C-alpha positions as semicolon CSV with decimal commas, in nm:
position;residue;x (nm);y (nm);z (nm)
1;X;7,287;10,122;9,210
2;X;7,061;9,955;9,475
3;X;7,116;9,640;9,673
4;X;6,952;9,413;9,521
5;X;7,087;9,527;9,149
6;X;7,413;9,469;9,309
7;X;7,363;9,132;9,432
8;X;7,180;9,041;9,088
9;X;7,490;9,119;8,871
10;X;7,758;8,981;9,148
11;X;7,558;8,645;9,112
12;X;7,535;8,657;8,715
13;X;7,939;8,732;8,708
14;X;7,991;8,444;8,927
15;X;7,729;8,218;8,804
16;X;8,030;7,967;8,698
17;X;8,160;7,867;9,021
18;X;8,003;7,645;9,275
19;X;7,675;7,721;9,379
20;X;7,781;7,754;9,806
21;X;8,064;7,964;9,706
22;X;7,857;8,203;9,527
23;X;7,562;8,200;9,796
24;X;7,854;8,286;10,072
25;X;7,939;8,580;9,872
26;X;7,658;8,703;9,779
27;X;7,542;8,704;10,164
28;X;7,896;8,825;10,289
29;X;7,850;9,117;10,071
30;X;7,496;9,190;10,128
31;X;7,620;9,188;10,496
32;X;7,861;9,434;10,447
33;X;7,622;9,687;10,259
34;X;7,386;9,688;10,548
35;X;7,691;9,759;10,791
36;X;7,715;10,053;10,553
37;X;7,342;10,158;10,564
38;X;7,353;10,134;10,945
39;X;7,661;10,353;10,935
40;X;7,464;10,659;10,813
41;X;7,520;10,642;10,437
42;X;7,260;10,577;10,230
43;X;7,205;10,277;10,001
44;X;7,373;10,371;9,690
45;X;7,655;10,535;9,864
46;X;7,703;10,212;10,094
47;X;7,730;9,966;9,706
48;X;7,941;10,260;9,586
49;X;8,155;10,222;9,883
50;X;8,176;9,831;9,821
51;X;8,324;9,910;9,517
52;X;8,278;9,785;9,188
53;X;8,051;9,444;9,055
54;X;8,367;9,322;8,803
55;X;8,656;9,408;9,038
56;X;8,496;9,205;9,311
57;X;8,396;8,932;9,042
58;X;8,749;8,952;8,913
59;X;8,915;8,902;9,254
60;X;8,697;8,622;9,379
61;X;8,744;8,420;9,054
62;X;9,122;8,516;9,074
63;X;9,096;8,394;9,449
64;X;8,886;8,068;9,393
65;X;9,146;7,780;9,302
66;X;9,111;7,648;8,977
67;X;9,020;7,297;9,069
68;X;8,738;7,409;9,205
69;X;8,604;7,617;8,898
70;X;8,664;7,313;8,673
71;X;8,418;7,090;8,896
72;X;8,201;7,305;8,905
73;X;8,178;7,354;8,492
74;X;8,264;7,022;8,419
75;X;7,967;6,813;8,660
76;X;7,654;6,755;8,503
77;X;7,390;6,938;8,520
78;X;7,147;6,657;8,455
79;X;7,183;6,266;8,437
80;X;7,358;6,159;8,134
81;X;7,144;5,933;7,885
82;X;7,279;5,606;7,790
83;X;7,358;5,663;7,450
84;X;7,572;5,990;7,535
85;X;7,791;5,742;7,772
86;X;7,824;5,499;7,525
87;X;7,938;5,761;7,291
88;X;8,158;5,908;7,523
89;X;8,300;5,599;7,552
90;X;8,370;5,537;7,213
91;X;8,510;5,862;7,134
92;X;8,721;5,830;7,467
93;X;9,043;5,715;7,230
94;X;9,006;6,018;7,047
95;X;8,935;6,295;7,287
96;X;9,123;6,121;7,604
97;X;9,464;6,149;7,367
98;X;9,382;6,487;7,245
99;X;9,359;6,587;7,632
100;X;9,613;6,445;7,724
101;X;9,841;6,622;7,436
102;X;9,711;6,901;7,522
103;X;9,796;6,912;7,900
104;X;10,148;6,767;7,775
105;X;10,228;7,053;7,535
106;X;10,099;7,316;7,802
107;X;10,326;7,173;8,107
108;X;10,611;7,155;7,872
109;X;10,591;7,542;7,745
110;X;10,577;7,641;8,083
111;X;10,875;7,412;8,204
112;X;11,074;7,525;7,879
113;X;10,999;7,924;8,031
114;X;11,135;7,808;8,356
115;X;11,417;7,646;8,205
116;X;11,537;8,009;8,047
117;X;11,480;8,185;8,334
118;X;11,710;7,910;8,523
119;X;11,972;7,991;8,247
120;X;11,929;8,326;8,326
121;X;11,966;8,276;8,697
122;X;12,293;8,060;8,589
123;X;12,502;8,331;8,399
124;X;12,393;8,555;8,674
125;X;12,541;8,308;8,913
126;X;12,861;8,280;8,663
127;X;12,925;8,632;8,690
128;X;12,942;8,607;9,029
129;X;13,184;8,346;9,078
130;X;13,410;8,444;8,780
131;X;13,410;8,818;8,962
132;X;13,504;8,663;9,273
133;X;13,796;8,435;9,151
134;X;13,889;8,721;8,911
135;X;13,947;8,931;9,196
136;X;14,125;8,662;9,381
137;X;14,343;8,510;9,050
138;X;14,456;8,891;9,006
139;X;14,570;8,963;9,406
140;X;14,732;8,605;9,355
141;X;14,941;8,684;9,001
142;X;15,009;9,039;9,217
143;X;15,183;8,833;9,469
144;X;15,380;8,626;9,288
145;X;15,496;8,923;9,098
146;X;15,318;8,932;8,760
147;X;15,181;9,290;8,855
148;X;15,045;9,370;8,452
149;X;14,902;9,012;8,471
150;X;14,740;9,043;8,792
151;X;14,589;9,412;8,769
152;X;14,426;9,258;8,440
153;X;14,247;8,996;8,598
154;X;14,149;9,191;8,867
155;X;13,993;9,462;8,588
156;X;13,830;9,198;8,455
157;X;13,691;9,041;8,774
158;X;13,531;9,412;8,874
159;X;13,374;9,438;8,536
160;X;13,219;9,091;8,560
161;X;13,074;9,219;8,873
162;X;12,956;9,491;8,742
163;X;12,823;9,281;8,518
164;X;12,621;9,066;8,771
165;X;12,473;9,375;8,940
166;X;12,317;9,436;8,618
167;X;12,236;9,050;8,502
168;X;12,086;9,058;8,856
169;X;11,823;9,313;8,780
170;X;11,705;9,139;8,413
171;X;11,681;8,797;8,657
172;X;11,486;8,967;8,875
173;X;11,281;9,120;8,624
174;X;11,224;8,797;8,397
175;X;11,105;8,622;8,706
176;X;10,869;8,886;8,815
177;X;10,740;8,852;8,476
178;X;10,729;8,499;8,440
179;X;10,508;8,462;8,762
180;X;10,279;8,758;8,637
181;X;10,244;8,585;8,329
182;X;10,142;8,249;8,478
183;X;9,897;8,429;8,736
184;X;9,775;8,596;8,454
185;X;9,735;8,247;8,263
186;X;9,557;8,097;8,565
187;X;9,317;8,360;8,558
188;X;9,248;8,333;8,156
189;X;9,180;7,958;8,194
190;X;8,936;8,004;8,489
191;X;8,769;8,295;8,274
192;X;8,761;8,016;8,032
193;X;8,520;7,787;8,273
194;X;8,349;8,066;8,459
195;X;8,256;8,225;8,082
196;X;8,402;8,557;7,944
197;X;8,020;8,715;7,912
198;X;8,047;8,641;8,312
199;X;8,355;8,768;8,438
């Protein structure tokens, strides 16, 4: 692939996100290529080396914040006629609530994920303390002579602990997950403003 076929399809795959942002790119890359060439390798090895057009389209869109992409897609691309305001201000009621529900029922799924991952972070925490004041209730009961008693509680106190080593890993794990899945999110939605056909 040469240079300029590069460049084309780099500025097609970002052709969603604001014009300056796309123009320092484009020239940041091209920059790099001809560091390449002067290097000694020749001009398809130097894009080969650059890697590929839709990993480098995926990471800058993953990397541009999502703000930003919205502008971008959302600002007019020519001056808006006076009937289209005044209909976008009658349908306001209508579209303005529908927005508006949407963005409510989208923040509440993700606080209701974050909610059972705090559970989860809660019985871990549980675990813990009941394992601790297990251990401590039995060596107690031990003391005052209730030996049976006390080597019970202490069984129980190392198996709750045991317990939270594992409840420990499946927190870590749901976590890991939940952030993957909301980076993963982010990226869909700006997909959804940059254009699938693009990215």
């Amino acid at each position: 692939m040469t240079k300029l076929k590069f460049l084309l399809e780099l500025h097609d795959r970002l052709s969603g996100l604001p014009k300056n942002d796309v123009v320092e790119r484009l020239s940041f890359y091209s920059e790099m290529i001809e560091d390449r060439m002067e290097e000694g390798l020749s001009e398809e090895e130097a894009v080969t080396a650059v890697g590929s057009v839709d990993e480098i389209a995926m990471q800058i869109i993953s990397e541009t914040p999502l703000i930003k992409v919205a502008k971008e897609k959302i600002k007019p691309k020519r001056k808006l006629r006076a009937w289209e305001i005044v209909l976008l201000a009658l349908g306001s009621p209508i579209w303005l609530a529908l927005l508006i529900a949407a963005f409510a029922v989208v923040i509440s799924l993700y606080a209701v994920i974050w909610s059972v991952i705090a559970v989860f972070w809660s019985v871990f925490a549980a675990f813990v303390g009941v394992a601790i004041g297990g251990v401590a209730g039995g060596v107690l009961f031990i003391a005052l002579g209730k030996i049976p008693v006390g080597i019970a509680i202490i069984g129980a106190g190392i198996t709750l602990g045991g317990l939270a080593i594992f409840a420990f890993i499946g927190c870590l794990a749901a976590t890991k997950g939940v952030v993957w899945l909301t980076k993963k999110a982010a990226l869909g939605i700006k997909f959804c403003f940059v254009g699938k056909e693009k990215a």
